[in-house]
């Protein structure tokens, strides 16, 4: 199970990187009805993969890795979670 969830963790953040790249390419082109529809789909996939990454991350914290006691006393983990949440809020608001 830990390996499966580590794989899913990688899969979700790689999906996010691919989808963000697609957004950059689409936004670099003149906006048309077709590209606006594509942007809508790509944005939905980005949202879903971000939620999946967060859920899978917390499952790893609580069930499949070193446990919450370890991670919630780890500054690097706090920094990572804070940056992730700031990016999530900015992408919802902007
Ligand atoms: C874009 C956001 C993120 C990226 C790029 C990312 C990337 C990574 C990478 C490269 C690893 C090391 C390889 C591995 O063990 O799988 C890792 C480990 C881990 N991540 Fe993330 N992660 C992100 C978000 C999160 C979030 C939001 C959480 C928790 C809610 C989380 C929880 C964990 C845990 C528990 C580990 C295992 C650490 C250990 O080995 O003790 N990650 N992450």
Tab-separated table of N, CA, C and O and ligand atoms in Angstrom:
chain	number	residue	atom	x	y	z
A	1	UNK	N	0.808	-1.227	0.000
A	1	UNK	CA	0.000	0.000	0.000
A	1	UNK	C	0.844	1.282	0.000
A	1	UNK	O	0.520	2.190	-0.768
A	2	UNK	N	1.903	1.412	0.845
A	2	UNK	CA	2.696	2.655	0.809
A	2	UNK	C	3.246	2.942	-0.592
A	2	UNK	O	3.257	4.099	-1.025
A	3	UNK	N	3.653	1.886	-1.296
A	3	UNK	CA	4.224	2.084	-2.639
A	3	UNK	C	3.143	2.571	-3.601
A	3	UNK	O	3.373	3.482	-4.403
A	4	UNK	N	1.951	1.975	-3.492
A	4	UNK	CA	0.841	2.384	-4.359
A	4	UNK	C	0.521	3.865	-4.134
A	4	UNK	O	0.360	4.635	-5.087
A	5	UNK	N	0.473	4.279	-2.852
A	5	UNK	CA	0.130	5.667	-2.569
A	5	UNK	C	1.270	6.624	-2.931
A	5	UNK	O	1.024	7.766	-3.317
A	6	UNK	N	2.516	6.159	-2.832
A	6	UNK	CA	3.633	6.979	-3.301
A	6	UNK	C	3.509	7.158	-4.823
A	6	UNK	O	3.703	8.265	-5.349
A	7	UNK	N	3.148	6.092	-5.527
A	7	UNK	CA	2.958	6.159	-6.981
A	7	UNK	C	1.833	7.136	-7.327
A	7	UNK	O	1.980	7.992	-8.208
A	8	UNK	N	0.695	7.034	-6.603
A	8	UNK	CA	-0.432	7.928	-6.872
A	8	UNK	C	-0.060	9.392	-6.577
A	8	UNK	O	-0.497	10.306	-7.276
A	9	UNK	N	0.765	9.584	-5.529
A	9	UNK	CA	1.246	10.920	-5.182
A	9	UNK	C	2.037	11.504	-6.366
A	9	UNK	O	1.800	12.632	-6.786
A	10	UNK	N	2.931	10.710	-6.911
A	10	UNK	CA	3.716	11.167	-8.069
A	10	UNK	C	2.813	11.395	-9.279
A	10	UNK	O	2.950	12.389	-9.990
A	11	UNK	N	1.889	10.451	-9.501
A	11	UNK	CA	1.002	10.545	-10.665
A	11	UNK	C	0.184	11.842	-10.626
A	11	UNK	O	0.063	12.542	-11.642
A	12	UNK	N	-0.340	12.194	-9.431
A	12	UNK	CA	-1.182	13.394	-9.346
A	12	UNK	C	-0.359	14.666	-9.544
A	12	UNK	O	-0.811	15.584	-10.224
A	13	UNK	N	0.844	14.715	-8.975
A	13	UNK	CA	1.567	15.980	-9.199
A	13	UNK	C	2.147	16.074	-10.604
A	13	UNK	O	2.255	17.174	-11.153
A	14	UNK	N	2.450	14.938	-11.232
A	14	UNK	CA	2.890	14.992	-12.638
A	14	UNK	C	1.711	15.430	-13.520
A	14	UNK	O	1.867	16.223	-14.449
A	15	UNK	N	0.501	14.939	-13.196
A	15	UNK	CA	-0.700	15.368	-13.931
A	15	UNK	C	-0.851	16.886	-13.827
A	15	UNK	O	-1.133	17.571	-14.824
A	16	UNK	N	-0.646	17.416	-12.607
A	16	UNK	CA	-0.769	18.865	-12.424
A	16	UNK	C	0.237	19.627	-13.286
A	16	UNK	O	-0.105	20.646	-13.893
A	17	UNK	N	1.469	19.116	-13.345
A	17	UNK	CA	2.500	19.801	-14.146
A	17	UNK	C	2.115	19.785	-15.632
A	17	UNK	O	2.201	20.800	-16.327
A	18	UNK	N	1.642	18.627	-16.109
A	18	UNK	CA	1.249	18.504	-17.522
A	18	UNK	C	0.103	19.473	-17.828
A	18	UNK	O	0.117	20.209	-18.824
A	19	UNK	N	-0.894	19.480	-16.938
A	19	UNK	CA	-2.078	20.289	-17.155
A	19	UNK	C	-1.734	21.795	-17.092
A	19	UNK	O	-2.246	22.599	-17.888
A	20	UNK	N	-0.842	22.176	-16.165
A	20	UNK	CA	-0.417	23.583	-16.088
A	20	UNK	C	0.315	23.996	-17.363
A	20	UNK	O	0.141	25.117	-17.852
A	21	UNK	N	1.122	23.078	-17.915
A	21	UNK	CA	1.816	23.365	-19.178
A	21	UNK	C	0.801	23.560	-20.307
A	21	UNK	O	0.926	24.479	-21.124
A	22	UNK	N	-0.234	22.694	-20.319
A	22	UNK	CA	-1.276	22.824	-21.350
A	22	UNK	C	-1.978	24.180	-21.221
A	22	UNK	O	-2.272	24.836	-22.218
A	23	UNK	N	-2.229	24.609	-19.987
A	23	UNK	CA	-2.872	25.909	-19.771
A	23	UNK	C	-2.010	27.038	-20.315
A	23	UNK	O	-2.512	27.953	-20.971
A	24	UNK	N	-0.689	26.958	-20.042
A	24	UNK	CA	0.229	27.997	-20.531
A	24	UNK	C	0.190	28.070	-22.053
A	24	UNK	O	0.141	29.158	-22.631
A	25	UNK	N	0.206	26.903	-22.707
A	25	UNK	CA	0.190	26.864	-24.175
A	25	UNK	C	-1.127	27.453	-24.687
A	25	UNK	O	-1.137	28.302	-25.584
A	26	UNK	N	-2.247	27.022	-24.083
A	26	UNK	CA	-3.565	27.500	-24.536
A	26	UNK	C	-3.710	29.010	-24.324
A	26	UNK	O	-4.274	29.711	-25.169
A	27	UNK	N	-3.180	29.513	-23.197
A	27	UNK	CA	-3.299	30.943	-22.913
A	27	UNK	C	-2.392	31.790	-23.820
A	27	UNK	O	-2.622	32.986	-23.984
A	28	UNK	N	-1.387	31.145	-24.397
A	28	UNK	CA	-0.488	31.848	-25.319
A	28	UNK	C	-1.095	32.011	-26.703
A	28	UNK	O	-0.595	32.781	-27.521
A	29	UNK	N	-2.209	31.293	-26.982
A	29	UNK	CA	-2.853	31.377	-28.295
A	29	UNK	C	-4.008	32.376	-28.237
A	29	UNK	O	-4.536	32.637	-27.152
A	30	UNK	N	-4.412	32.919	-29.393
A	30	UNK	CA	-5.587	33.799	-29.389
A	30	UNK	C	-6.817	33.029	-28.882
A	30	UNK	O	-7.000	31.856	-29.233
A	31	UNK	N	-7.613	33.694	-28.035
A	31	UNK	CA	-8.754	33.016	-27.422
A	31	UNK	C	-9.869	32.787	-28.444
A	31	UNK	O	-10.274	33.700	-29.149
A	32	UNK	N	-10.318	31.547	-28.546
A	32	UNK	CA	-11.458	31.226	-29.411
A	32	UNK	C	-12.419	30.382	-28.583
A	32	UNK	O	-12.080	29.959	-27.475
A	33	UNK	N	-13.594	30.123	-29.142
A	33	UNK	CA	-14.563	29.300	-28.409
A	33	UNK	C	-13.972	27.917	-28.115
A	33	UNK	O	-14.108	27.382	-27.012
A	34	UNK	N	-13.268	27.389	-29.110
A	34	UNK	CA	-12.668	26.054	-28.962
A	34	UNK	C	-11.594	26.035	-27.861
A	34	UNK	O	-11.575	25.144	-27.008
A	35	UNK	N	-10.706	27.058	-27.879
A	35	UNK	CA	-9.638	27.059	-26.873
A	35	UNK	C	-10.206	27.366	-25.481
A	35	UNK	O	-9.710	26.870	-24.476
A	36	UNK	N	-11.294	28.161	-25.419
A	36	UNK	CA	-11.935	28.443	-24.123
A	36	UNK	C	-12.517	27.153	-23.550
A	36	UNK	O	-12.404	26.891	-22.342
A	37	UNK	N	-13.117	26.325	-24.409
A	37	UNK	CA	-13.668	25.035	-23.942
A	37	UNK	C	-12.542	24.136	-23.433
A	37	UNK	O	-12.684	23.477	-22.402
A	38	UNK	N	-11.444	24.108	-24.190
A	38	UNK	CA	-10.293	23.282	-23.776
A	38	UNK	C	-9.775	23.766	-22.422
A	38	UNK	O	-9.453	22.967	-21.545
A	39	UNK	N	-9.690	25.103	-22.261
A	39	UNK	CA	-9.201	25.671	-20.989
A	39	UNK	C	-10.098	25.258	-19.822
A	39	UNK	O	-9.614	24.949	-18.731
A	40	UNK	N	-11.402	25.229	-20.083
A	40	UNK	CA	-12.356	24.833	-19.045
A	40	UNK	C	-12.097	23.386	-18.595
A	40	UNK	O	-12.042	23.092	-17.407
A	41	UNK	N	-11.904	22.501	-19.582
A	41	UNK	CA	-11.667	21.079	-19.281
A	41	UNK	C	-10.357	20.914	-18.520
A	41	UNK	O	-10.281	20.238	-17.490
A	42	UNK	N	-9.309	21.583	-19.042
A	42	UNK	CA	-7.979	21.482	-18.448
A	42	UNK	C	-8.003	22.017	-17.007
A	42	UNK	O	-7.400	21.449	-16.099
A	43	UNK	N	-8.763	23.106	-16.782
A	43	UNK	CA	-8.853	23.698	-15.445
A	43	UNK	C	-9.551	22.738	-14.479
A	43	UNK	O	-9.173	22.627	-13.315
A	44	UNK	N	-10.559	22.034	-14.984
A	44	UNK	CA	-11.250	21.046	-14.142
A	44	UNK	C	-10.305	19.912	-13.748
A	44	UNK	O	-10.293	19.464	-12.602
A	45	UNK	N	-9.522	19.445	-14.724
A	45	UNK	CA	-8.564	18.359	-14.438
A	45	UNK	C	-7.540	18.846	-13.410
A	45	UNK	O	-7.166	18.111	-12.489
A	46	UNK	N	-7.113	20.128	-13.532
A	46	UNK	CA	-6.150	20.693	-12.575
A	46	UNK	C	-6.739	20.687	-11.161
A	46	UNK	O	-6.082	20.253	-10.206
A	47	UNK	N	-7.984	21.128	-11.043
A	47	UNK	CA	-8.646	21.162	-9.729
A	47	UNK	C	-8.774	19.765	-9.141
A	47	UNK	O	-8.453	19.544	-7.968
A	48	UNK	N	-9.218	18.820	-9.983
A	48	UNK	CA	-9.403	17.450	-9.495
A	48	UNK	C	-8.077	16.831	-9.064
A	48	UNK	O	-7.994	16.161	-8.025
A	49	UNK	N	-7.018	17.069	-9.857
A	49	UNK	CA	-5.730	16.462	-9.489
A	49	UNK	C	-5.147	17.116	-8.236
A	49	UNK	O	-4.511	16.431	-7.424
A	50	UNK	N	-5.421	18.426	-8.037
A	50	UNK	CA	-4.943	19.083	-6.811
A	50	UNK	C	-5.657	18.507	-5.587
A	50	UNK	O	-5.020	18.221	-4.567
A	51	UNK	N	-6.976	18.305	-5.707
A	51	UNK	CA	-7.726	17.719	-4.579
A	51	UNK	C	-7.232	16.297	-4.325
A	51	UNK	O	-7.000	15.896	-3.170
A	52	UNK	N	-7.035	15.524	-5.398
A	52	UNK	CA	-6.547	14.141	-5.244
A	52	UNK	C	-5.169	14.135	-4.574
A	52	UNK	O	-4.908	13.326	-3.666
A	53	UNK	N	-4.306	15.066	-4.985
A	53	UNK	CA	-2.961	15.143	-4.384
A	53	UNK	C	-3.047	15.427	-2.886
A	53	UNK	O	-2.353	14.792	-2.078
A	54	UNK	N	-3.952	16.340	-2.512
A	54	UNK	CA	-4.106	16.698	-1.101
A	54	UNK	C	-4.634	15.491	-0.298
A	54	UNK	O	-4.106	15.158	0.769
A	55	UNK	N	-5.662	14.824	-0.838
A	55	UNK	CA	-6.251	13.674	-0.134
A	55	UNK	C	-5.217	12.551	-0.011
A	55	UNK	O	-5.015	11.982	1.073
A	56	UNK	N	-4.536	12.248	-1.115
A	56	UNK	CA	-3.529	11.181	-1.100
A	56	UNK	C	-2.386	11.544	-0.149
A	56	UNK	O	-1.899	10.701	0.616
A	57	UNK	N	-1.997	12.838	-0.157
A	57	UNK	CA	-0.938	13.306	0.759
A	57	UNK	C	-1.326	13.059	2.206
A	57	UNK	O	-0.538	12.521	2.992
A	58	UNK	N	-2.568	13.424	2.566
A	58	UNK	CA	-3.003	13.220	3.954
A	58	UNK	C	-3.161	11.734	4.288
A	58	UNK	O	-2.898	11.321	5.415
A	59	UNK	N	-3.578	10.926	3.310
A	59	UNK	CA	-3.649	9.471	3.563
A	59	UNK	C	-2.251	8.925	3.868
A	59	UNK	O	-2.078	8.079	4.751
A	60	UNK	N	-1.259	9.452	3.140
A	60	UNK	CA	0.121	9.014	3.406
A	60	UNK	C	0.548	9.451	4.806
A	60	UNK	O	1.173	8.684	5.533
A	61	UNK	N	0.192	10.709	5.167
A	61	UNK	CA	0.562	11.228	6.489
A	61	UNK	C	-0.060	10.351	7.590
A	61	UNK	O	0.618	9.931	8.526
A	62	UNK	N	-1.367	10.079	7.460
A	62	UNK	CA	-2.080	9.428	8.569
A	62	UNK	C	-2.009	7.897	8.530
A	62	UNK	O	-2.092	7.251	9.575
A	63	UNK	N	-1.882	7.304	7.328
A	63	UNK	CA	-1.987	5.838	7.257
A	63	UNK	C	-0.757	5.115	6.721
A	63	UNK	O	-0.478	3.995	7.148
A	64	UNK	N	-0.066	5.715	5.752
A	64	UNK	CA	0.889	4.889	5.006
A	64	UNK	C	2.360	5.257	5.186
A	64	UNK	O	3.213	4.588	4.619
A	65	UNK	N	2.649	6.333	5.912
A	65	UNK	CA	4.072	6.661	6.076
A	65	UNK	C	4.402	6.726	7.574
A	65	UNK	O	3.963	5.857	8.307
A	66	UNK	N	5.117	7.783	7.987
A	66	UNK	CA	5.669	7.797	9.359
A	66	UNK	C	4.692	8.261	10.433
A	66	UNK	O	5.033	8.285	11.610
A	67	UNK	N	3.484	8.649	10.048
A	67	UNK	CA	2.466	9.040	11.032
A	67	UNK	C	2.430	10.542	11.266
A	67	UNK	O	3.429	11.239	11.071
A	68	UNK	N	1.253	11.060	11.718
A	68	UNK	CA	1.081	12.509	11.896
A	68	UNK	C	2.060	13.105	12.906
A	68	UNK	O	2.496	14.242	12.738
A	69	UNK	N	2.419	12.369	13.945
A	69	UNK	CA	3.361	12.860	14.962
A	69	UNK	C	4.674	13.279	14.324
A	69	UNK	O	5.276	14.282	14.709
A	70	UNK	N	5.112	12.516	13.356
A	70	UNK	CA	6.371	12.834	12.667
A	70	UNK	C	6.205	14.068	11.789
A	70	UNK	O	6.983	15.024	11.892
A	71	UNK	N	5.169	14.067	10.921
A	71	UNK	CA	5.059	15.138	9.918
A	71	UNK	C	4.680	16.486	10.537
A	71	UNK	O	5.170	17.529	10.105
A	72	UNK	N	3.785	16.469	11.546
A	72	UNK	CA	3.350	17.756	12.100
A	72	UNK	C	4.398	18.381	13.031
A	72	UNK	O	4.211	19.476	13.535
A	73	UNK	N	5.516	17.671	13.245
A	73	UNK	CA	6.638	18.278	13.966
A	73	UNK	C	7.815	18.524	13.031
A	73	UNK	O	8.951	18.648	13.460
A	74	UNK	N	7.510	18.573	11.742
A	74	UNK	CA	8.552	18.721	10.743
A	74	UNK	C	8.346	20.039	9.976
A	74	UNK	O	7.329	20.219	9.296
A	75	UNK	N	9.313	20.962	10.117
A	75	UNK	CA	9.202	22.284	9.491
A	75	UNK	C	9.075	22.215	7.980
A	75	UNK	O	8.328	22.989	7.377
A	76	UNK	N	9.797	21.277	7.378
A	76	UNK	CA	9.761	21.159	5.909
A	76	UNK	C	8.350	20.772	5.460
A	76	UNK	O	7.824	21.289	4.478
A	77	UNK	N	7.719	19.872	6.223
A	77	UNK	CA	6.355	19.458	5.868
A	77	UNK	C	5.400	20.651	5.980
A	77	UNK	O	4.563	20.862	5.101
A	78	UNK	N	5.547	21.449	7.067
A	78	UNK	CA	4.693	22.633	7.234
A	78	UNK	C	4.899	23.600	6.069
A	78	UNK	O	3.922	24.154	5.547
A	79	UNK	N	6.168	23.801	5.670
A	79	UNK	CA	6.465	24.715	4.558
A	79	UNK	C	5.807	24.207	3.277
A	79	UNK	O	5.178	24.975	2.531
A	80	UNK	N	5.921	22.902	3.038
A	80	UNK	CA	5.361	22.310	1.813
A	80	UNK	C	3.836	22.466	1.787
A	80	UNK	O	3.271	22.892	0.781
A	81	UNK	N	3.189	22.163	2.915
A	81	UNK	CA	1.731	22.249	2.980
A	81	UNK	C	1.273	23.704	2.826
A	81	UNK	O	0.306	23.978	2.102
A	82	UNK	N	2.004	24.640	3.482
A	82	UNK	CA	1.640	26.058	3.393
A	82	UNK	C	1.747	26.550	1.944
A	82	UNK	O	0.837	27.203	1.433
A	83	UNK	N	2.871	26.208	1.279
A	83	UNK	CA	3.046	26.640	-0.118
A	83	UNK	C	1.955	26.050	-1.010
A	83	UNK	O	1.416	26.727	-1.897
A	84	UNK	N	1.623	24.775	-0.758
A	84	UNK	CA	0.579	24.114	-1.556
A	84	UNK	C	-0.753	24.853	-1.368
A	84	UNK	O	-1.452	25.141	-2.341
A	85	UNK	N	-1.081	25.192	-0.104
A	85	UNK	CA	-2.359	25.858	0.172
A	85	UNK	C	-2.383	27.283	-0.399
A	85	UNK	O	-3.399	27.718	-0.939
A	86	UNK	N	-1.230	28.003	-0.316
A	86	UNK	CA	-1.166	29.355	-0.902
A	86	UNK	C	-1.406	29.267	-2.418
A	86	UNK	O	-2.198	30.030	-2.980
A	87	UNK	N	-0.743	28.307	-3.067
A	87	UNK	CA	-0.915	28.148	-4.525
A	87	UNK	C	-2.371	27.809	-4.847
A	87	UNK	O	-2.940	28.329	-5.821
A	88	UNK	N	-2.995	26.963	-4.014
A	88	UNK	CA	-4.394	26.568	-4.250
A	88	UNK	C	-5.311	27.783	-4.127
A	88	UNK	O	-6.152	28.036	-5.010
A	89	UNK	N	-5.127	28.572	-3.051
A	89	UNK	CA	-5.987	29.748	-2.841
A	89	UNK	C	-5.785	30.746	-3.985
A	89	UNK	O	-6.759	31.261	-4.554
A	90	UNK	N	-4.507	31.004	-4.361
A	90	UNK	CA	-4.240	31.953	-5.440
A	90	UNK	C	-4.878	31.488	-6.752
A	90	UNK	O	-5.425	32.296	-7.505
A	91	UNK	N	-4.833	30.180	-7.013
A	91	UNK	CA	-5.389	29.718	-8.289
A	91	UNK	C	-6.920	29.741	-8.274
A	91	UNK	O	-7.541	29.812	-9.333
A	92	UNK	N	-7.517	29.716	-7.080
A	92	UNK	CA	-8.993	29.840	-7.014
A	92	UNK	C	-9.396	31.314	-7.149
A	92	UNK	O	-10.308	31.643	-7.891
A	93	UNK	N	-8.663	32.196	-6.436
A	93	UNK	CA	-9.038	33.622	-6.394
A	93	UNK	C	-8.707	34.341	-7.705
A	93	UNK	O	-9.505	35.127	-8.215
A	94	UNK	N	-7.497	34.077	-8.275
A	94	UNK	CA	-7.057	34.838	-9.469
A	94	UNK	C	-7.586	34.250	-10.774
A	94	UNK	O	-7.932	33.133	-10.865
B	1	LIG	C1	2.505	19.972	-5.591
B	1	LIG	C2	2.545	19.467	-4.368
B	1	LIG	C3	3.435	18.323	-3.947
B	1	LIG	C4	4.560	17.808	-4.535
B	1	LIG	C5	5.253	18.271	-5.814
B	1	LIG	C6	4.995	16.697	-3.721
B	1	LIG	C7	6.113	15.907	-3.966
B	1	LIG	C8	6.588	14.923	-3.153
B	1	LIG	C9	7.794	14.149	-3.386
B	1	LIG	C10	8.713	14.307	-4.613
B	1	LIG	C11	7.934	13.284	-2.370
B	1	LIG	C12	9.082	12.279	-2.161
B	1	LIG	C13	8.832	10.989	-2.832
B	1	LIG	C14	7.803	10.126	-2.135
B	1	LIG	O1	8.034	9.691	-1.000
B	1	LIG	O2	6.754	9.882	-2.725
B	1	LIG	C15	6.812	13.477	-1.472
B	1	LIG	C16	6.604	12.793	-0.308
B	1	LIG	C17	5.533	12.974	0.547
B	1	LIG	N1	4.529	13.895	0.407
B	1	LIG	FE1	4.320	15.210	-1.110
B	1	LIG	N2	4.142	16.557	-2.649
B	1	LIG	C18	3.176	17.539	-2.751
B	1	LIG	C19	2.129	17.766	-1.887
B	1	LIG	C20	1.890	17.055	-0.730
B	1	LIG	C21	0.811	17.317	0.190
B	1	LIG	C22	-0.251	18.417	-0.009
B	1	LIG	C23	0.929	16.399	1.216
B	1	LIG	C24	0.076	16.209	2.434
B	1	LIG	C25	-1.121	16.672	2.611
B	1	LIG	C26	2.078	15.560	0.931
B	1	LIG	C27	2.529	14.516	1.714
B	1	LIG	C28	3.651	13.768	1.483
B	1	LIG	C29	4.131	12.695	2.352
B	1	LIG	C30	3.487	12.226	3.644
B	1	LIG	C31	5.315	12.201	1.769
B	1	LIG	C32	6.232	11.085	2.303
B	1	LIG	C33	7.443	11.729	2.963
B	1	LIG	C34	8.361	10.684	3.594
B	1	LIG	O3	9.009	9.946	2.847
B	1	LIG	O4	8.388	10.637	4.832
B	1	LIG	N3	2.643	15.994	-0.266
B	1	LIG	N4	6.010	14.497	-1.980
